[in-house]
mmCIF file of C-alpha atoms in Angstrom:
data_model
loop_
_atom_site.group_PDB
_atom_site.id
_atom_site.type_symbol
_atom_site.label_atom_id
_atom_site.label_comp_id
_atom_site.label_asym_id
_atom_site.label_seq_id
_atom_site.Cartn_x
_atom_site.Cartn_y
_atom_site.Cartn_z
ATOM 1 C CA UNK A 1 0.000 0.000 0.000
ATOM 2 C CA UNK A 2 1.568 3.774 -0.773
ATOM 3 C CA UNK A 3 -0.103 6.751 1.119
ATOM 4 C CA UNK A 4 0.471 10.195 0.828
ATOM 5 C CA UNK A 5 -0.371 13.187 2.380
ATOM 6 C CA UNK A 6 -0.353 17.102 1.575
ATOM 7 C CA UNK A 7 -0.554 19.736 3.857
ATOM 8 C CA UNK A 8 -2.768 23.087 3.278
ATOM 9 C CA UNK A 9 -2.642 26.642 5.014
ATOM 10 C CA UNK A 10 -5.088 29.083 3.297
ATOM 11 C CA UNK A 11 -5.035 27.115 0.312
ATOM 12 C CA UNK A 12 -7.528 27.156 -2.320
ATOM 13 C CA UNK A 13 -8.533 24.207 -4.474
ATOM 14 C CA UNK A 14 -6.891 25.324 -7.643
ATOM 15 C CA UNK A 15 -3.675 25.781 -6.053
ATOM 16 C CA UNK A 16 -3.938 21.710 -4.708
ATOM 17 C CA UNK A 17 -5.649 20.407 -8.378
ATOM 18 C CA UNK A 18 -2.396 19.848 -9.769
ATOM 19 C CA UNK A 19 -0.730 17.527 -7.241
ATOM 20 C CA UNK A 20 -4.441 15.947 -6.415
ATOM 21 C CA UNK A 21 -4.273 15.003 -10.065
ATOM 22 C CA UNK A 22 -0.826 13.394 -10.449
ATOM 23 C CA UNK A 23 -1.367 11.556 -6.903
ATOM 24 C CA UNK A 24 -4.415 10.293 -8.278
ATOM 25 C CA UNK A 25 -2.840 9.387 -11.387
ATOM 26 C CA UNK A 26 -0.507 7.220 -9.584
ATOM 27 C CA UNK A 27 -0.579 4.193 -7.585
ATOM 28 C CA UNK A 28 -1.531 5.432 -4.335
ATOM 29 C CA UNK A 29 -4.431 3.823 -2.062
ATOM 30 C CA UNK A 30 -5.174 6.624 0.418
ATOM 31 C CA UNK A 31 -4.481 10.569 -0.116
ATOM 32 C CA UNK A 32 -4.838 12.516 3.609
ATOM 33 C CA UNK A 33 -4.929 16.433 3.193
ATOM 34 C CA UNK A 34 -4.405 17.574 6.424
ATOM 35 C CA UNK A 35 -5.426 21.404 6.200
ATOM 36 C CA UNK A 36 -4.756 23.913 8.753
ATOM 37 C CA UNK A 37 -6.907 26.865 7.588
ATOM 38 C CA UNK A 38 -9.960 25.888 9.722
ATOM 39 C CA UNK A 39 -11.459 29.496 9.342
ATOM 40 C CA UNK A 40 -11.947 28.881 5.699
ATOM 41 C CA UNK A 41 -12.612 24.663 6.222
ATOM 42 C CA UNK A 42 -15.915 24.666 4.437
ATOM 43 C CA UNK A 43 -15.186 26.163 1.441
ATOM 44 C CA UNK A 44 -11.680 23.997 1.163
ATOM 45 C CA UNK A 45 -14.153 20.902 1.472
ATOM 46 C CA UNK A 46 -16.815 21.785 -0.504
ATOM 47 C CA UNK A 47 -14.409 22.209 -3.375
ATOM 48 C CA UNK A 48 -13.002 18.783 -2.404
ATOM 49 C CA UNK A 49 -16.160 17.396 -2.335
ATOM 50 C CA UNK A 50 -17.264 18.960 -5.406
ATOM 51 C CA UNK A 51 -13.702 17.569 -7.422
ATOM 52 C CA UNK A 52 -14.279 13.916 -6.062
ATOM 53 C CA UNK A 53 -17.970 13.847 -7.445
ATOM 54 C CA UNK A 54 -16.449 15.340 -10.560
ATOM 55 C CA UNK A 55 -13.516 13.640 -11.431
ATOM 56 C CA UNK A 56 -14.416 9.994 -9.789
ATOM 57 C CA UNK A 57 -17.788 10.063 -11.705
ATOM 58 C CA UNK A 58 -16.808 11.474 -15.419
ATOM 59 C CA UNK A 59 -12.970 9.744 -15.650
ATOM 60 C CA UNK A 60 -13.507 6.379 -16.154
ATOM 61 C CA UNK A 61 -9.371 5.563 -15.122
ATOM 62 C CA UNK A 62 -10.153 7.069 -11.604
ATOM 63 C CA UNK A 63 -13.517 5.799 -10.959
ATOM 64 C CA UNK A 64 -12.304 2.832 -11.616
ATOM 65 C CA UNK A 65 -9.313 3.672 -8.980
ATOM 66 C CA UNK A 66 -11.755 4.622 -6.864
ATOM 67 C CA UNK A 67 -14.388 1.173 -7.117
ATOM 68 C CA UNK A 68 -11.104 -0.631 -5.841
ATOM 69 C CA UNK A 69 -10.865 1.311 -2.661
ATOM 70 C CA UNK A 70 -8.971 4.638 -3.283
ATOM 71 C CA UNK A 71 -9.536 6.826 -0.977
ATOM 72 C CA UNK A 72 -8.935 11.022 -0.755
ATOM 73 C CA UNK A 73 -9.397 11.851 3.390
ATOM 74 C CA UNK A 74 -9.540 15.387 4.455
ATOM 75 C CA UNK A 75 -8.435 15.637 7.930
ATOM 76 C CA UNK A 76 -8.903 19.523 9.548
ATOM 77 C CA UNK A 77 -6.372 19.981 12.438
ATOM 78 C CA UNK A 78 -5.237 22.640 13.958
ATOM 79 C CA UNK A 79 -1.775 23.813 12.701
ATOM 80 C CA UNK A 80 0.709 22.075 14.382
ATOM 81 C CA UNK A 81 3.663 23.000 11.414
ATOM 82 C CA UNK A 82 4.440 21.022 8.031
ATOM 83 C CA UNK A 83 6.219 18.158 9.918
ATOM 84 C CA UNK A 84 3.410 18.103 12.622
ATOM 85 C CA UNK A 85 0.465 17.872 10.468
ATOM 86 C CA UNK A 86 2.400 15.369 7.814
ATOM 87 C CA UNK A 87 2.709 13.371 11.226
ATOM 88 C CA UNK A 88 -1.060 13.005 11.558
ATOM 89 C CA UNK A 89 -1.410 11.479 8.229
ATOM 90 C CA UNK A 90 1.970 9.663 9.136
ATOM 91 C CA UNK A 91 0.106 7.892 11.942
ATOM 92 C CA UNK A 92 -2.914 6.874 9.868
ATOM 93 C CA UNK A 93 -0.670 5.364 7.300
ATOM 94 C CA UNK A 94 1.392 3.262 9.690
ATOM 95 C CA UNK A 95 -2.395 2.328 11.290
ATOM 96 C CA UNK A 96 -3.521 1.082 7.811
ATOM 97 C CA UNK A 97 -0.137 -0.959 7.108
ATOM 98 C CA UNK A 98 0.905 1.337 4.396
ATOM 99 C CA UNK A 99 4.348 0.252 3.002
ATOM 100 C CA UNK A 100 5.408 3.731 1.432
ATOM 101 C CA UNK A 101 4.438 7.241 2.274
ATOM 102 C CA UNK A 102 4.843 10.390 0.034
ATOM 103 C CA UNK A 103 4.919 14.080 1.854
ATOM 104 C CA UNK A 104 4.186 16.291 -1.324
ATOM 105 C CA UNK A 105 4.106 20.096 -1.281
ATOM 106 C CA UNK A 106 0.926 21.616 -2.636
ATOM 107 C CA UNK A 107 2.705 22.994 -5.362
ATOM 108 C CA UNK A 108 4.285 19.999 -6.687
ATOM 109 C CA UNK A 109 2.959 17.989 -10.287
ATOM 110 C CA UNK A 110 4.320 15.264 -11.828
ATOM 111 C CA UNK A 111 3.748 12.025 -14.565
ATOM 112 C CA UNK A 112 2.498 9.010 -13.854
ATOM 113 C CA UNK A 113 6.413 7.198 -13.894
ATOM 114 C CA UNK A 114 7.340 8.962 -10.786
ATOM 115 C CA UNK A 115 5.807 6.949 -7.908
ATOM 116 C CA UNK A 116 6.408 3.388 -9.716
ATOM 117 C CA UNK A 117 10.151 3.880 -10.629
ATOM 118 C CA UNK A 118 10.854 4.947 -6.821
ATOM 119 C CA UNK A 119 8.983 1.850 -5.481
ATOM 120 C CA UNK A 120 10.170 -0.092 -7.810
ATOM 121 C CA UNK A 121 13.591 1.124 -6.318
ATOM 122 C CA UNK A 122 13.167 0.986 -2.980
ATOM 123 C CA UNK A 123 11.665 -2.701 -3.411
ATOM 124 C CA UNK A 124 14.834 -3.842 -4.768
ATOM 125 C CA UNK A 125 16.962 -1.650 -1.853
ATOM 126 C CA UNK A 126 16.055 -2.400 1.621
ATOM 127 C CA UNK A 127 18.603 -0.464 2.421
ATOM 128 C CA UNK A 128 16.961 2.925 1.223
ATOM 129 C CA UNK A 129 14.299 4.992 3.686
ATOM 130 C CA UNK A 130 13.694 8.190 1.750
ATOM 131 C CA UNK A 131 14.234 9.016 -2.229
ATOM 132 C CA UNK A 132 13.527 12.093 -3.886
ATOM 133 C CA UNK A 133 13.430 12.531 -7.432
ATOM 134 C CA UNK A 134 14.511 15.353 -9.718
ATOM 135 C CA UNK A 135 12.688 18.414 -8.993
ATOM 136 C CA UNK A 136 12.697 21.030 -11.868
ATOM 137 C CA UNK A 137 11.054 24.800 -11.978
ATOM 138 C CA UNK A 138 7.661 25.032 -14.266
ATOM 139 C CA UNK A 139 10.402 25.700 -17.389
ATOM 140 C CA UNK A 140 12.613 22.390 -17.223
ATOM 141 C CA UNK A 141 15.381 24.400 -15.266
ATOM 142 C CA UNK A 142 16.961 22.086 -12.233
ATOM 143 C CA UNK A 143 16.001 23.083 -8.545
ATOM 144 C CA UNK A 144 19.375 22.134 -6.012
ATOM 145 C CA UNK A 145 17.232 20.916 -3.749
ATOM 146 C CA UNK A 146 19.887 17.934 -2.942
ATOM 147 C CA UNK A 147 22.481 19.300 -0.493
ATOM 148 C CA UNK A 148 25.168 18.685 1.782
ATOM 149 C CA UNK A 149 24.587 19.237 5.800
ATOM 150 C CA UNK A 150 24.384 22.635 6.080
ATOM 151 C CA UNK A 151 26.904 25.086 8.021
ATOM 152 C CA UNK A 152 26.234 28.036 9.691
ATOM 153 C CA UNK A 153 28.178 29.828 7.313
ATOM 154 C CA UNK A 154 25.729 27.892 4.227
ATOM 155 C CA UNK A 155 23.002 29.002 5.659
ATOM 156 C CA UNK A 156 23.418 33.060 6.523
ATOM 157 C CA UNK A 157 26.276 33.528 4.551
ATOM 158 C CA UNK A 158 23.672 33.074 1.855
ATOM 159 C CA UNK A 159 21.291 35.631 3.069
ATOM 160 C CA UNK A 160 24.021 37.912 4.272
ATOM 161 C CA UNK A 161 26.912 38.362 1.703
ATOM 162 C CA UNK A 162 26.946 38.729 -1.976
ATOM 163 C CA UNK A 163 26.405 36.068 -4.032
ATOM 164 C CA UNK A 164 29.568 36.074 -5.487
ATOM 165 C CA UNK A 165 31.376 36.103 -2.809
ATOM 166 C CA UNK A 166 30.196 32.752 -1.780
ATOM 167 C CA UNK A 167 29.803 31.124 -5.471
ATOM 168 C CA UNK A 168 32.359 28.498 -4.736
ATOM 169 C CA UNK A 169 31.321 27.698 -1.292
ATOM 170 C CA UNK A 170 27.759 27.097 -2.281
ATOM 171 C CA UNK A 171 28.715 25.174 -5.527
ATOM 172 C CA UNK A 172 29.991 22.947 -3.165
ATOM 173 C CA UNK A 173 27.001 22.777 -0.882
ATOM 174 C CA UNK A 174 24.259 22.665 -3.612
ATOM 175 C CA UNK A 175 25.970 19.832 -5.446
ATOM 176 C CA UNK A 176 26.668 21.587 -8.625
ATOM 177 C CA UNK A 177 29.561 19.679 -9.942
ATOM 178 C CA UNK A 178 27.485 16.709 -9.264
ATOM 179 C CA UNK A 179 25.498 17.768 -12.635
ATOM 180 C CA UNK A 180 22.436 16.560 -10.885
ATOM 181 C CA UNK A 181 22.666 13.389 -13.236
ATOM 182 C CA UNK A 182 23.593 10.910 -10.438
ATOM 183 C CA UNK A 183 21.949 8.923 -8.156
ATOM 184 C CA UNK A 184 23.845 10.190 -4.611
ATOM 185 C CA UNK A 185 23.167 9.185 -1.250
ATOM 186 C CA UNK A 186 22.742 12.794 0.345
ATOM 187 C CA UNK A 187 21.651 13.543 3.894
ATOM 188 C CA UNK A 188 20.080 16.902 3.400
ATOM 189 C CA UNK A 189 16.714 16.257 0.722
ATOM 190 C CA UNK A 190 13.789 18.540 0.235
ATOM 191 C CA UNK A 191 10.421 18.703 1.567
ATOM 192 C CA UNK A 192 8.682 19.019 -1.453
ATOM 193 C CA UNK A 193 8.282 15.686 -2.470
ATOM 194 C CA UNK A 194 9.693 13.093 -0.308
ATOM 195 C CA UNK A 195 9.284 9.189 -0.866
ATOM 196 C CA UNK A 196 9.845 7.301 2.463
ATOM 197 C CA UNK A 197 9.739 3.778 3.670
ATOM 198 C CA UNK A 198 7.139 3.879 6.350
ATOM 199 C CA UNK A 199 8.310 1.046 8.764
ATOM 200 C CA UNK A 200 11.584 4.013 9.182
ATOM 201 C CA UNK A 201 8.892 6.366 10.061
ATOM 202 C CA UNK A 202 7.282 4.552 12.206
ATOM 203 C CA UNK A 203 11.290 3.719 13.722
ATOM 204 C CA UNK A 204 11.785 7.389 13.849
ATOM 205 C CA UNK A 205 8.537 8.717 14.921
ATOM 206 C CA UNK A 206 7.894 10.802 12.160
ATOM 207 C CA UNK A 207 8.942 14.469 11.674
ATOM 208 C CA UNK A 208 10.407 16.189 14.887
ATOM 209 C CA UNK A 209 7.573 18.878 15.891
ATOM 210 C CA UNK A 210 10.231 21.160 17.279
ATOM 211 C CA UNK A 211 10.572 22.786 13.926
ATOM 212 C CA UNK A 212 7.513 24.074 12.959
ATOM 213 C CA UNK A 213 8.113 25.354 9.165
ATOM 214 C CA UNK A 214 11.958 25.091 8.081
ATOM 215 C CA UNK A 215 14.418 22.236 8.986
ATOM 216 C CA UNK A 216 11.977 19.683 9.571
ATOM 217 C CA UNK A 217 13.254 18.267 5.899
ATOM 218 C CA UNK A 218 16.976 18.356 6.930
ATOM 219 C CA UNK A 219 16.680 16.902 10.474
ATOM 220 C CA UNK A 220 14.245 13.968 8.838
ATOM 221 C CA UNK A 221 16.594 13.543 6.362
ATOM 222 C CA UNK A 222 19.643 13.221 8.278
ATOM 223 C CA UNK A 223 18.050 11.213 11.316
ATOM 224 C CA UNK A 224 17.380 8.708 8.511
ATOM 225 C CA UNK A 225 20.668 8.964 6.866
ATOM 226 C CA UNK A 226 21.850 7.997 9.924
ATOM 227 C CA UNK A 227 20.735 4.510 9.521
ATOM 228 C CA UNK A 228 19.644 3.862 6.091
ATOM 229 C CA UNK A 229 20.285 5.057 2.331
ATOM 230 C CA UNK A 230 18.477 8.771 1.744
ATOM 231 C CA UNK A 231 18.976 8.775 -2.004
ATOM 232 C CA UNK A 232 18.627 11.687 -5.002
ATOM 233 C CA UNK A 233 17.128 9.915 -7.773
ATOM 234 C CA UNK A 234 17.495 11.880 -11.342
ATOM 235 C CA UNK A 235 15.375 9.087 -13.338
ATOM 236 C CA UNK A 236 12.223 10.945 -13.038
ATOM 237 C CA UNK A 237 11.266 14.362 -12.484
ATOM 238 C CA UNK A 238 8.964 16.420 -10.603
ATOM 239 C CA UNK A 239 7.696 19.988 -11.092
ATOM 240 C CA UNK A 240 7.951 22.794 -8.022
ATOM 241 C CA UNK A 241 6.944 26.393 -8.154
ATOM 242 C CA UNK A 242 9.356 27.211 -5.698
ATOM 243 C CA UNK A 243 7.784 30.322 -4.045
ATOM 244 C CA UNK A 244 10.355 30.976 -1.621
ATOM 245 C CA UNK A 245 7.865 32.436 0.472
ATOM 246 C CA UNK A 246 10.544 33.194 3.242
ATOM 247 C CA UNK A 247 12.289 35.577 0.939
ATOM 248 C CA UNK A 248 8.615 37.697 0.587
ATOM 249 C CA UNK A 249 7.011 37.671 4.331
ATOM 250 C CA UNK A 250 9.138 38.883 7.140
ATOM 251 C CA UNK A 251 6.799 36.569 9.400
ATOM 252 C CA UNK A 252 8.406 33.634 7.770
ATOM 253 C CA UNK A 253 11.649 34.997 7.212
ATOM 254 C CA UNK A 254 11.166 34.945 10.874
ATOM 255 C CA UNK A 255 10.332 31.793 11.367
ATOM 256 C CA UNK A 256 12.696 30.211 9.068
ATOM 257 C CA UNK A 257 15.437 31.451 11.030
ATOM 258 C CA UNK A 258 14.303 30.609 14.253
ATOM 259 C CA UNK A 259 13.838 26.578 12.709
ATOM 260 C CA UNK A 260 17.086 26.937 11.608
ATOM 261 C CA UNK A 261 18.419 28.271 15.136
ATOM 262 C CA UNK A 262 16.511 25.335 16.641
ATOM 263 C CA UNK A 263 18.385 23.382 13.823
ATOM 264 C CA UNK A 264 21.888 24.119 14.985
ATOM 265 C CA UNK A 265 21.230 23.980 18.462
ATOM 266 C CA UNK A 266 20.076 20.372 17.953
ATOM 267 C CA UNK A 267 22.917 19.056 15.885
ATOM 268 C CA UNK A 268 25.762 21.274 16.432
ATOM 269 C CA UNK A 269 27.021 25.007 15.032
ATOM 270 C CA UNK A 270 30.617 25.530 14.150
ATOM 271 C CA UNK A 271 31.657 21.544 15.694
ATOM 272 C CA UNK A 272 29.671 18.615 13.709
ATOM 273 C CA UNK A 273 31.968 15.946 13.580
ATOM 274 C CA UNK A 274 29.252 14.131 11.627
ATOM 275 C CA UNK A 275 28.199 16.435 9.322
ATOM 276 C CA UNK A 276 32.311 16.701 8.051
ATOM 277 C CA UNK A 277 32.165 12.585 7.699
ATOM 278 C CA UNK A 278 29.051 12.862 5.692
ATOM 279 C CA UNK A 279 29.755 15.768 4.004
ATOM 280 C CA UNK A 280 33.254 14.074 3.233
ATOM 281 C CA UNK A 281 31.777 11.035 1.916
ATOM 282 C CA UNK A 282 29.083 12.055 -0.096
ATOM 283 C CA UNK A 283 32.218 14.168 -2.268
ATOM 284 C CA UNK A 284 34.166 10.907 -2.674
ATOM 285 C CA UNK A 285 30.630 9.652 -4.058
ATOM 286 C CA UNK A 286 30.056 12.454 -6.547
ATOM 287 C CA UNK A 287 34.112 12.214 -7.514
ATOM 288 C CA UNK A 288 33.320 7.872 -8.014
ATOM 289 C CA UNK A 289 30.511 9.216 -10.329
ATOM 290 C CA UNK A 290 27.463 8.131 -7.592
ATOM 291 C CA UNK A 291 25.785 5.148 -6.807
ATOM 292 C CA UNK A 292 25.812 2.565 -9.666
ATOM 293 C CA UNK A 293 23.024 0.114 -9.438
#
């Protein structure tokens, strides 16, 4: 069984048709949207309601889906954070027996390939917890969104100095010379779409509720790497807006940087002997040309 689950603040249906669509289009039993705009619930679920009538009724490839027992659960809670509300739907998928769980952005889209070529992968690796797959911008352009631990000087060097300044420094950090074109076992993957092995979730506990919006992708990430395989998989690609709301709304500039205080204070600021063993092993990885299967 694969679940997934999306989380919504304020969002309107048309902003969550895209991903509903590809998730549907995929082989996934159960799709939880946990949404945490309970002041505008009912018109979120009407439109939900109204979708399901319309797309399970007059597409014959979903109804069909759906006469075999998919099912799309809308769960309001009240907003606990990204990691805390994917943690709801984590719970209902380890209750169910689900064997793979996808955490999907609202603003993600993708083919139909994407969710069988990662469980295909994963089937044949029981040594992989978490993939993620290519993530592009709307026009085909890559998004880094496979990285290295992070530093402190990665993280506000970036918002502090000029980009130039730091070229080579994040080059390094953002994988660049990895060409994005091999499969790497990296301990820092996005958020936005993240295929995990849900027996490791259930070992981990799910996202760490600490971080309420920021960091919850890198500490998940590396709690997992810990243990298991957290892979970048370039087979198949997914599409991401990319807002980068933080960079817009001081509130979440805000609270960005607190998460990634909370980060640092967890794992370690200018001493990590970890993160330099990691960090050092996933370049002798990119320089052996990745993972060859």
């Amino acid at each position: 069984m694969i679940t997934a689950s999306i989380v919504t603040y304020k969002h309107h249906f048309l902003d969550i048709e895209p991903v509903l669509r590809s998730l549907l289009a995929s082989p996934v039993d159960i799709i939880y949207i946990i949404d945490h705009s309970v002041d505008i619930m009912p018109e979120l679920l009407q439109e939900l309601e109204e979708f399901r009538s319309r797309v399970f009724t007059g597409e014959p490839i979903l109804k069909e889906k759906v006469d075999k027992g998919l099912k799309m659960i809308y769960l309001p809670h009240h907003n606990n954070g990204y990691g805390g509300g994917h943690n709801v739907a984590i719970k209902q998928a380890i209750t169910v027996g689900s064997e793979y769980h996808i955490v999907v952005n609202p603003d993600i889209w993708f083919g139909p390939r994407v969710v069988p070529a990662l469980k295909k992968y994963m089937d044949s690796h029981k040594n992989v917890a978490h993939m993620m797959p290519k993530i592009l911008f709307p026009n085909g352009q890559i998004q880094r969104l496979a990285k290295m631990l992070p530093t402190p000087f990665n993280i506000f060097g970036r918002a502090c100095m000029p980009p130039a300044l730091i070229k080579k420094e994040n080059d390094i950090f953002e994988l660049t010379h990895s060409g994005f074109t091999m499969t790497l076992n990296v301990p820092f993957l996005s958020g936005c779409f993240m295929f995990f092995r849900t027996s490791v979730l259930k070992e981990l506990e799910g996202f760490d509720e600490r971080f309420f919006l920021y960091a919850e992708d890198i500490d998940i990430t590396r709690r997992m790497h810990q243990r298991y395989q957290t892979l970048y998989y370039p087979e198949v690609p997914v599409y991401h807006k990319f807002s980068r709301a933080s960079h817009h709304s001081m509130r979440l500039f805000f609270i960005h940087i607190m998460n990634i205080i909370k980060y640092f204070n967890k794992w370690g600021w200018f001493y990590d002997e970890e993160r330099d063993m990691i960090n050092k092993r996933l370049e002798e990885q990119i320089q052996m040309g990745g993972i060859k299967d």
